[in-house]
N, CA, C and O atoms as a Tinker XYZ file with bonds, in Angstrom:
   388  protein
     1  N    250.065000   47.213000  -12.328000    73     2
     2  CA   250.022000   45.840000  -12.773000    64     1     3
     3  C    250.079000   45.756000  -14.304000    63     2     4     5
     4  O    250.781000   44.898000  -14.839000    81     3
     5  N    249.362000   46.618000  -15.012000    73     3     6
     6  CA   249.359000   46.554000  -16.468000    64     5     7
     7  C    250.720000   46.947000  -17.027000    63     6     8     9
     8  O    251.172000   46.361000  -18.011000    81     7
     9  N    251.375000   47.922000  -16.423000    73     7    10
    10  CA   252.683000   48.347000  -16.893000    64     9    11
    11  C    253.711000   47.247000  -16.677000    63    10    12    13
    12  O    254.610000   47.075000  -17.500000    81    11
    13  N    253.595000   46.502000  -15.587000    73    11    14
    14  CA   254.529000   45.408000  -15.321000    64    13    15
    15  C    254.349000   44.282000  -16.333000    63    14    16    17
    16  O    255.324000   43.653000  -16.745000    81    15
    17  N    253.101000   44.026000  -16.736000    73    15    18
    18  CA   252.845000   42.964000  -17.715000    64    17    19
    19  C    253.395000   43.352000  -19.079000    63    18    20    21
    20  O    253.916000   42.504000  -19.803000    81    19
    21  N    253.280000   44.637000  -19.438000    73    19    22
    22  CA   253.782000   45.077000  -20.728000    64    21    23
    23  C    255.297000   45.065000  -20.765000    63    22    24    25
    24  O    255.881000   44.804000  -21.816000    81    23
    25  N    255.938000   45.337000  -19.663000    73    23    26
    26  CA   257.392000   45.387000  -19.614000    64    25    27
    27  C    258.019000   44.005000  -19.523000    63    26    28    29
    28  O    259.237000   43.876000  -19.651000    81    27
    29  N    257.207000   42.960000  -19.302000    73    27    30
    30  CA   257.739000   41.620000  -19.090000    64    29    31
    31  C    258.360000   41.026000  -20.352000    63    30    32    33
    32  O    259.357000   40.310000  -20.254000    81    31
    33  N    257.800000   41.299000  -21.543000    73    31    34
    34  CA   258.304000   40.662000  -22.748000    64    33    35
    35  C    258.869000   41.686000  -23.717000    63    34    36    37
    36  O    258.742000   42.892000  -23.504000    81    35
    37  N    259.490000   41.204000  -24.774000    73    35    38
    38  CA   260.029000   42.119000  -25.781000    64    37    39
    39  C    258.880000   42.790000  -26.542000    63    38    40    41
    40  O    257.779000   42.242000  -26.609000    81    39
    41  N    259.126000   43.952000  -27.104000    73    39    42
    42  CA   258.060000   44.631000  -27.845000    64    41    43
    43  C    257.724000   43.862000  -29.125000    63    42    44    45
    44  O    258.568000   43.144000  -29.662000    81    43
    45  N    256.498000   44.015000  -29.606000    73    43    46
    46  CA   256.131000   43.309000  -30.843000    64    45    47
    47  C    256.912000   43.876000  -32.019000    63    46    48    49
    48  O    257.311000   45.041000  -31.989000    81    47
    49  N    257.136000   43.075000  -33.050000    73    47    50
    50  CA   257.891000   43.576000  -34.210000    64    49    51
    51  C    257.098000   44.669000  -34.937000    63    50    52    53
    52  O    255.868000   44.651000  -34.975000    81    51
    53  N    257.841000   45.616000  -35.509000    73    51    54
    54  CA   257.188000   46.708000  -36.218000    64    53    55
    55  C    256.712000   46.275000  -37.600000    63    54    56    57
    56  O    255.709000   46.788000  -38.096000    81    55
    57  N    257.418000   45.337000  -38.227000    73    55    58
    58  CA   257.034000   44.865000  -39.552000    64    57    59
    59  C    256.353000   43.506000  -39.414000    63    58    60    61
    60  O    256.756000   42.692000  -38.583000    81    59
    61  N    255.319000   43.254000  -40.229000    73    59    62
    62  CA   254.665000   41.943000  -40.152000    64    61    63
    63  C    255.603000   40.844000  -40.646000    63    62    64    65
    64  O    256.455000   41.067000  -41.506000    81    63
    65  N    255.424000   39.671000  -40.085000    73    63    66
    66  CA   256.271000   38.551000  -40.521000    64    65    67
    67  C    255.896000   38.176000  -41.952000    63    66    68    69
    68  O    254.718000   38.224000  -42.306000    81    67
    69  N    256.871000   37.803000  -42.783000    73    67    70
    70  CA   256.570000   37.482000  -44.185000    64    69    71
    71  C    255.722000   36.223000  -44.294000    63    70    72    73
    72  O    255.901000   35.270000  -43.535000    81    71
    73  N    254.804000   36.231000  -45.241000    73    71    74
    74  CA   253.964000   35.065000  -45.483000    64    73    75
    75  C    254.763000   34.021000  -46.250000    63    74    76    77
    76  O    255.646000   34.371000  -47.032000    81    75
    77  N    254.466000   32.751000  -46.035000    73    75    78
    78  CA   255.191000   31.726000  -46.806000    64    77    79
    79  C    254.859000   31.850000  -48.288000    63    78    80    81
    80  O    253.726000   32.168000  -48.652000    81    79
    81  N    255.829000   31.604000  -49.122000    73    79    82
    82  CA   255.639000   31.728000  -50.571000    64    81    83
    83  C    255.078000   30.421000  -51.122000    63    82    84    85
    84  O    255.644000   29.352000  -50.894000    81    83
    85  N    253.972000   30.509000  -51.842000    73    83    86
    86  CA   253.370000   29.351000  -52.492000    64    85    87
    87  C    253.571000   29.471000  -53.988000    63    86    88    89
    88  O    253.496000   30.564000  -54.549000    81    87
    89  N    253.823000   28.357000  -54.623000    73    87    90
    90  CA   253.994000   28.364000  -56.062000    64    89    91
    91  C    252.612000   28.324000  -56.695000    63    90    92    93
    92  O    251.701000   27.664000  -56.196000    81    91
    93  N    252.473000   29.047000  -57.813000    73    91    94
    94  CA   251.196000   29.061000  -58.530000    64    93    95
    95  C    250.916000   27.667000  -59.068000    63    94    96    97
    96  O    251.774000   27.052000  -59.700000    81    95
    97  N    249.714000   27.174000  -58.814000    73    95    98
    98  CA   249.328000   25.850000  -59.275000    64    97    99
    99  C    248.597000   25.998000  -60.605000    63    98   100   101
   100  O    247.567000   26.669000  -60.679000    81    99
   101  N    249.116000   25.388000  -61.630000    73    99   102
   102  CA   248.498000   25.460000  -62.945000    64   101   103
   103  C    247.302000   24.534000  -63.050000    63   102   104   105
   104  O    247.015000   23.770000  -62.129000    81   103
   105  N    246.597000   24.605000  -64.187000    73   103   106
   106  CA   245.405000   23.780000  -64.395000    64   105   107
   107  C    245.748000   22.294000  -64.327000    63   106   108   109
   108  O    245.044000   21.521000  -63.677000    81   107
   109  N    246.827000   21.896000  -64.997000    73   107   110
   110  CA   247.197000   20.487000  -65.021000    64   109   111
   111  C    247.540000   19.951000  -63.645000    63   110   112   113
   112  O    247.133000   18.849000  -63.277000    81   111
   113  N    248.301000   20.747000  -62.875000    73   111   114
   114  CA   248.666000   20.329000  -61.516000    64   113   115
   115  C    247.432000   20.197000  -60.634000    63   114   116   117
   116  O    247.299000   19.237000  -59.875000    81   115
   117  N    246.537000   21.163000  -60.741000    73   115   118
   118  CA   245.322000   21.137000  -59.922000    64   117   119
   119  C    244.437000   19.959000  -60.324000    63   118   120   121
   120  O    243.874000   19.281000  -59.464000    81   119
   121  N    244.315000   19.713000  -61.643000    73   119   122
   122  CA   243.502000   18.593000  -62.119000    64   121   123
   123  C    244.043000   17.265000  -61.588000    63   122   124   125
   124  O    243.275000   16.426000  -61.119000    81   123
   125  N    245.367000   17.071000  -61.660000    73   123   126
   126  CA   245.956000   15.827000  -61.156000    64   125   127
   127  C    245.778000   15.682000  -59.649000    63   126   128   129
   128  O    245.499000   14.589000  -59.157000    81   127
   129  N    245.938000   16.777000  -58.919000    73   127   130
   130  CA   245.764000   16.724000  -57.457000    64   129   131
   131  C    244.330000   16.365000  -57.099000    63   130   132   133
   132  O    244.094000   15.514000  -56.242000    81   131
   133  N    243.372000   17.012000  -57.756000    73   131   134
   134  CA   241.966000   16.738000  -57.472000    64   133   135
   135  C    241.576000   15.319000  -57.893000    63   134   136   137
   136  O    240.761000   14.676000  -57.232000    81   135
   137  N    242.160000   14.831000  -58.997000    73   135   138
   138  CA   241.872000   13.469000  -59.444000    64   137   139
   139  C    242.409000   12.453000  -58.443000    63   138   140   141
   140  O    241.765000   11.438000  -58.177000    81   139
   141  N    243.588000   12.726000  -57.889000    73   139   142
   142  CA   244.138000   11.826000  -56.868000    64   141   143
   143  C    243.297000   11.858000  -55.597000    63   142   144   145
   144  O    243.135000   10.833000  -54.934000    81   143
   145  N    242.758000   13.038000  -55.251000    73   143   146
   146  CA   241.940000   13.149000  -54.039000    64   145   147
   147  C    240.626000   12.399000  -54.187000    63   146   148   149
   148  O    240.181000   11.750000  -53.240000    81   147
   149  N    239.998000   12.474000  -55.354000    73   147   150
   150  CA   238.712000   11.816000  -55.561000    64   149   151
   151  C    238.649000   11.269000  -56.989000    63   150   152   153
   152  O    238.139000   11.946000  -57.882000    81   151
   153  N    239.157000   10.057000  -57.216000    73   151   154
   154  CA   239.219000    9.516000  -58.582000    64   153   155
   155  C    237.865000    9.115000  -59.155000    63   154   156   157
   156  O    237.765000    8.869000  -60.357000    81   155
   157  N    236.828000    9.042000  -58.338000    73   155   158
   158  CA   235.528000    8.616000  -58.845000    64   157   159
   159  C    234.835000    9.703000  -59.676000    63   158   160   161
   160  O    234.031000    9.387000  -60.553000    81   159
   161  N    235.137000   10.973000  -59.411000    73   159   162
   162  CA   234.481000   12.053000  -60.156000    64   161   163
   163  C    234.902000   12.048000  -61.632000    63   162   164   165
   164  O    234.027000   12.059000  -62.497000    81   163
   165  N    236.205000   12.031000  -61.958000    73   163   166
   166  CA   236.558000   11.948000  -63.387000    64   165   167
   167  C    236.052000   10.671000  -64.052000    63   166   168   169
   168  O    235.673000   10.687000  -65.223000    81   167
   169  N    236.046000    9.565000  -63.307000    73   167   170
   170  CA   235.525000    8.308000  -63.841000    64   169   171
   171  C    234.042000    8.457000  -64.186000    63   170   172   173
   172  O    233.605000    8.016000  -65.249000    81   171
   173  N    233.273000    9.073000  -63.295000    73   171   174
   174  CA   231.855000    9.298000  -63.550000    64   173   175
   175  C    231.630000   10.225000  -64.735000    63   174   176   177
   176  O    230.715000   10.015000  -65.532000    81   175
   177  N    232.468000   11.251000  -64.848000    73   175   178
   178  CA   232.355000   12.177000  -65.986000    64   177   179
   179  C    232.625000   11.449000  -67.297000    63   178   180   181
   180  O    231.903000   11.648000  -68.274000    81   179
   181  N    233.655000   10.608000  -67.327000    73   179   182
   182  CA   233.964000    9.847000  -68.540000    64   181   183
   183  C    232.830000    8.890000  -68.892000    63   182   184   185
   184  O    232.480000    8.744000  -70.063000    81   183
   185  N    232.261000    8.242000  -67.890000    73   183   186
   186  CA   231.138000    7.344000  -68.144000    64   185   187
   187  C    229.948000    8.116000  -68.705000    63   186   188   189
   188  O    229.300000    7.668000  -69.651000    81   187
   189  N    229.665000    9.277000  -68.119000    73   187   190
   190  CA   228.544000   10.092000  -68.590000    64   189   191
   191  C    228.738000   10.498000  -70.044000    63   190   192   193
   192  O    227.819000   10.379000  -70.855000    81   191
   193  N    229.934000   10.978000  -70.373000    73   191   194
   194  CA   230.205000   11.402000  -71.750000    64   193   195
   195  C    230.138000   10.211000  -72.701000    63   194   196   197
   196  O    229.608000   10.334000  -73.805000    81   195
   197  N    230.664000    9.071000  -72.291000    73   195   198
   198  CA   230.627000    7.886000  -73.150000    64   197   199
   199  C    229.211000    7.410000  -73.433000    63   198   200   201
   200  O    228.864000    7.106000  -74.574000    81   199
   201  N    228.391000    7.347000  -72.379000    73   199   202
   202  CA   227.011000    6.893000  -72.552000    64   201   203
   203  C    226.220000    7.909000  -73.380000    63   202   204   205
   204  O    225.412000    7.526000  -74.226000    81   203
   205  N    226.449000    9.197000  -73.140000    73   203   206
   206  CA   225.773000   10.236000  -73.913000    64   205   207
   207  C    226.137000   10.140000  -75.395000    63   206   208   209
   208  O    225.268000   10.227000  -76.262000    81   207
   209  N    227.423000    9.961000  -75.674000    73   207   210
   210  CA   227.876000    9.853000  -77.064000    64   209   211
   211  C    227.259000    8.636000  -77.744000    63   210   212   213
   212  O    226.771000    8.729000  -78.871000    81   211
   213  N    227.281000    7.508000  -77.067000    73   211   214
   214  CA   226.698000    6.292000  -77.642000    64   213   215
   215  C    225.198000    6.456000  -77.861000    63   214   216   217
   216  O    224.657000    5.984000  -78.862000    81   215
   217  N    224.527000    7.125000  -76.927000    73   215   218
   218  CA   223.096000    7.369000  -77.078000    64   217   219
   219  C    222.785000    8.273000  -78.254000    63   218   220   221
   220  O    221.822000    8.037000  -78.983000    81   219
   221  N    223.598000    9.312000  -78.446000    73   219   222
   222  CA   223.382000   10.210000  -79.585000    64   221   223
   223  C    223.650000    9.507000  -80.918000    63   222   224   225
   224  O    222.932000    9.721000  -81.895000    81   223
   225  N    224.682000    8.674000  -80.951000    73   223   226
   226  CA   224.969000    7.902000  -82.168000    64   225   227
   227  C    223.810000    6.951000  -82.466000    63   226   228   229
   228  O    223.387000    6.816000  -83.614000    81   227
   229  N    223.298000    6.289000  -81.416000    73   227   230
   230  CA   222.160000    5.382000  -81.610000    64   229   231
   231  C    220.937000    6.142000  -82.108000    63   230   232   233
   232  O    220.204000    5.646000  -82.963000    81   231
   233  N    220.714000    7.339000  -81.579000    73   231   234
   234  CA   219.585000    8.157000  -82.012000    64   233   235
   235  C    219.724000    8.542000  -83.481000    63   234   236   237
   236  O    218.755000    8.498000  -84.238000    81   235
   237  N    220.931000    8.917000  -83.873000    73   235   238
   238  CA   221.161000    9.315000  -85.263000    64   237   239
   239  C    220.953000    8.148000  -86.225000    63   238   240   241
   240  O    220.466000    8.336000  -87.340000    81   239
   241  N    221.321000    6.948000  -85.795000    73   239   242
   242  CA   221.166000    5.763000  -86.647000    64   241   243
   243  C    219.744000    5.220000  -86.642000    63   242   244   245
   244  O    219.436000    4.290000  -87.387000    81   243
   245  N    218.877000    5.787000  -85.815000    73   243   246
   246  CA   217.480000    5.365000  -85.798000    64   245   247
   247  C    217.160000    4.259000  -84.814000    63   246   248   249
   248  O    216.061000    3.708000  -84.857000    81   247
   249  N    218.077000    3.917000  -83.933000    73   247   250
   250  CA   217.835000    2.894000  -82.916000    64   249   251
   251  C    217.203000    3.577000  -81.697000    63   250   252   253
   252  O    217.878000    3.850000  -80.704000    81   251
   253  N    215.897000    3.845000  -81.794000    73   251   254
   254  CA   215.246000    4.643000  -80.750000    64   253   255
   255  C    215.227000    3.922000  -79.405000    63   254   256   257
   256  O    215.406000    4.556000  -78.366000    81   255
   257  N    215.014000    2.620000  -79.410000    73   255   258
   258  CA   214.969000    1.877000  -78.144000    64   257   259
   259  C    216.322000    1.962000  -77.418000    63   258   260   261
   260  O    216.370000    2.238000  -76.219000    81   259
   261  N    217.410000    1.726000  -78.147000    73   259   262
   262  CA   218.747000    1.795000  -77.555000    64   261   263
   263  C    219.065000    3.225000  -77.126000    63   262   264   265
   264  O    219.693000    3.434000  -76.088000    81   263
   265  N    218.638000    4.206000  -77.913000    73   263   266
   266  CA   218.878000    5.604000  -77.590000    64   265   267
   267  C    218.200000    5.969000  -76.265000    63   266   268   269
   268  O    218.800000    6.635000  -75.422000    81   267
   269  N    216.951000    5.531000  -76.084000    73   267   270
   270  CA   216.230000    5.803000  -74.832000    64   269   271
   271  C    216.930000    5.134000  -73.643000    63   270   272   273
   272  O    217.044000    5.715000  -72.564000    81   271
   273  N    217.391000    3.913000  -73.866000    73   271   274
   274  CA   218.106000    3.199000  -72.802000    64   273   275
   275  C    219.387000    3.942000  -72.413000    63   274   276   277
   276  O    219.713000    4.048000  -71.230000    81   275
   277  N    220.100000    4.447000  -73.397000    73   275   278
   278  CA   221.341000    5.175000  -73.124000    64   277   279
   279  C    221.075000    6.499000  -72.410000    63   278   280   281
   280  O    221.873000    6.920000  -71.573000    81   279
   281  N    219.972000    7.153000  -72.729000    73   279   282
   282  CA   219.659000    8.407000  -72.035000    64   281   283
   283  C    219.313000    8.135000  -70.568000    63   282   284   285
   284  O    219.623000    8.944000  -69.693000    81   283
   285  N    218.681000    7.009000  -70.307000    73   283   286
   286  CA   218.420000    6.625000  -68.905000    64   285   287
   287  C    219.731000    6.257000  -68.201000    63   286   288   289
   288  O    219.934000    6.593000  -67.034000    81   287
   289  N    220.602000    5.574000  -68.913000    73   287   290
   290  CA   221.910000    5.231000  -68.339000    64   289   291
   291  C    222.732000    6.492000  -68.083000    63   290   292   293
   292  O    223.497000    6.551000  -67.120000    81   291
   293  N    222.577000    7.501000  -68.944000    73   291   294
   294  CA   223.284000    8.774000  -68.734000    64   293   295
   295  C    222.850000    9.418000  -67.432000    63   294   296   297
   296  O    223.675000    9.963000  -66.698000    81   295
   297  N    221.553000    9.358000  -67.141000    73   295   298
   298  CA   221.052000    9.937000  -65.890000    64   297   299
   299  C    221.650000    9.199000  -64.702000    63   298   300   301
   300  O    222.019000    9.825000  -63.709000    81   299
   301  N    221.751000    7.878000  -64.791000    73   299   302
   302  CA   222.382000    7.109000  -63.713000    64   301   303
   303  C    223.855000    7.485000  -63.551000    63   302   304   305
   304  O    224.345000    7.625000  -62.430000    81   303
   305  N    224.557000    7.647000  -64.672000    73   303   306
   306  CA   225.977000    8.020000  -64.611000    64   305   307
   307  C    226.140000    9.415000  -64.011000    63   306   308   309
   308  O    227.069000    9.655000  -63.240000    81   307
   309  N    225.242000   10.331000  -64.363000    73   307   310
   310  CA   225.300000   11.673000  -63.776000    64   309   311
   311  C    225.031000   11.616000  -62.278000    63   310   312   313
   312  O    225.678000   12.318000  -61.500000    81   311
   313  N    224.078000   10.782000  -61.874000    73   311   314
   314  CA   223.790000   10.615000  -60.451000    64   313   315
   315  C    224.991000   10.054000  -59.700000    63   314   316   317
   316  O    225.302000   10.494000  -58.594000    81   315
   317  N    225.664000    9.078000  -60.309000    73   315   318
   318  CA   226.871000    8.521000  -59.696000    64   317   319
   319  C    227.948000    9.599000  -59.538000    63   318   320   321
   320  O    228.601000    9.690000  -58.498000    81   319
   321  N    228.123000   10.410000  -60.580000    73   319   322
   322  CA   229.131000   11.476000  -60.530000    64   321   323
   323  C    228.802000   12.477000  -59.436000    63   322   324   325
   324  O    229.685000   12.898000  -58.688000    81   323
   325  N    227.540000   12.858000  -59.339000    73   323   326
   326  CA   227.115000   13.808000  -58.311000    64   325   327
   327  C    227.323000   13.228000  -56.914000    63   326   328   329
   328  O    227.790000   13.929000  -56.016000    81   327
   329  N    226.981000   11.954000  -56.727000    73   327   330
   330  CA   227.179000   11.303000  -55.433000    64   329   331
   331  C    228.670000   11.232000  -55.082000    63   330   332   333
   332  O    229.046000   11.429000  -53.927000    81   331
   333  N    229.514000   10.951000  -56.076000    73   331   334
   334  CA   230.961000   10.903000  -55.838000    64   333   335
   335  C    231.482000   12.287000  -55.459000    63   334   336   337
   336  O    232.347000   12.416000  -54.593000    81   335
   337  N    230.955000   13.312000  -56.108000    73   335   338
   338  CA   231.363000   14.681000  -55.796000    64   337   339
   339  C    230.971000   15.044000  -54.370000    63   338   340   341
   340  O    231.784000   15.593000  -53.627000    81   339
   341  N    229.736000   14.746000  -53.979000    73   339   342
   342  CA   229.292000   15.037000  -52.616000    64   341   343
   343  C    230.085000   14.222000  -51.594000    63   342   344   345
   344  O    230.472000   14.733000  -50.543000    81   343
   345  N    230.318000   12.953000  -51.914000    73   343   346
   346  CA   231.098000   12.113000  -51.005000    64   345   347
   347  C    232.508000   12.642000  -50.812000    63   346   348   349
   348  O    233.030000   12.637000  -49.697000    81   347
   349  N    233.123000   13.095000  -51.889000    73   347   350
   350  CA   234.461000   13.669000  -51.788000    64   349   351
   351  C    234.474000   14.942000  -50.955000    63   350   352   353
   352  O    235.417000   15.183000  -50.201000    81   351
   353  N    233.428000   15.763000  -51.088000    73   351   354
   354  CA   233.340000   16.983000  -50.288000    64   353   355
   355  C    233.198000   16.655000  -48.803000    63   354   356   357
   356  O    233.804000   17.315000  -47.958000    81   355
   357  N    232.396000   15.632000  -48.484000    73   355   358
   358  CA   232.209000   15.229000  -47.089000    64   357   359
   359  C    233.525000   14.709000  -46.507000    63   358   360   361
   360  O    233.904000   15.066000  -45.391000    81   359
   361  N    234.211000   13.869000  -47.269000    73   359   362
   362  CA   235.491000   13.318000  -46.797000    64   361   363
   363  C    236.504000   14.444000  -46.579000    63   362   364   365
   364  O    237.224000   14.437000  -45.581000    81   363
   365  N    236.568000   15.407000  -47.494000    73   363   366
   366  CA   237.495000   16.527000  -47.355000    64   365   367
   367  C    237.145000   17.374000  -46.137000    63   366   368   369
   368  O    238.036000   17.825000  -45.416000    81   367
   369  N    235.862000   17.591000  -45.908000    73   367   370
   370  CA   235.436000   18.387000  -44.746000    64   369   371
   371  C    235.781000   17.658000  -43.433000    63   370   372   373
   372  O    236.194000   18.287000  -42.458000    81   371
   373  N    235.610000   16.345000  -43.419000    73   371   374
   374  CA   235.928000   15.603000  -42.214000    64   373   375
   375  C    237.443000   15.541000  -41.970000    63   374   376   377
   376  O    237.885000   15.539000  -40.821000    81   375
   377  N    238.234000   15.492000  -43.045000    73   375   378
   378  CA   239.695000   15.467000  -42.895000    64   377   379
   379  C    240.222000   16.783000  -42.322000    63   378   380   381
   380  O    241.181000   16.798000  -41.550000    81   379
   381  N    239.580000   17.887000  -42.713000    73   379   382
   382  CA   240.092000   19.208000  -42.289000    64   381   383
   383  C    239.796000   19.489000  -40.827000    63   382   384   385
   384  O    240.361000   20.428000  -40.267000    81   383
   385  N    238.939000   18.716000  -40.193000    73   383   386
   386  CA   238.606000   18.957000  -38.778000    64   385   387
   387  C    239.691000   18.475000  -37.862000    63   386   388
   388  O    239.570000   18.601000  -36.643000    81   387
């Protein structure tokens, strides 16, 4: 029975089948692809950097109240960015199923 099953089909190829060729993705291409997949992460990063910069400028000028407010806003912007990152990971994981 085993010999009949082996003789039923053609023998397997001796050489492995070639893998499909992928083009190397550069930093710019990858950045644009990832930005299109989840545009909220770069937006959150820009907000974080903007609020941080404004807070540091306020601190340097001696506006301590505004500086403290901006540092709290920076934490909120970082939280938003982190939530967007996690949300994008969940969406990507659900799409791949």
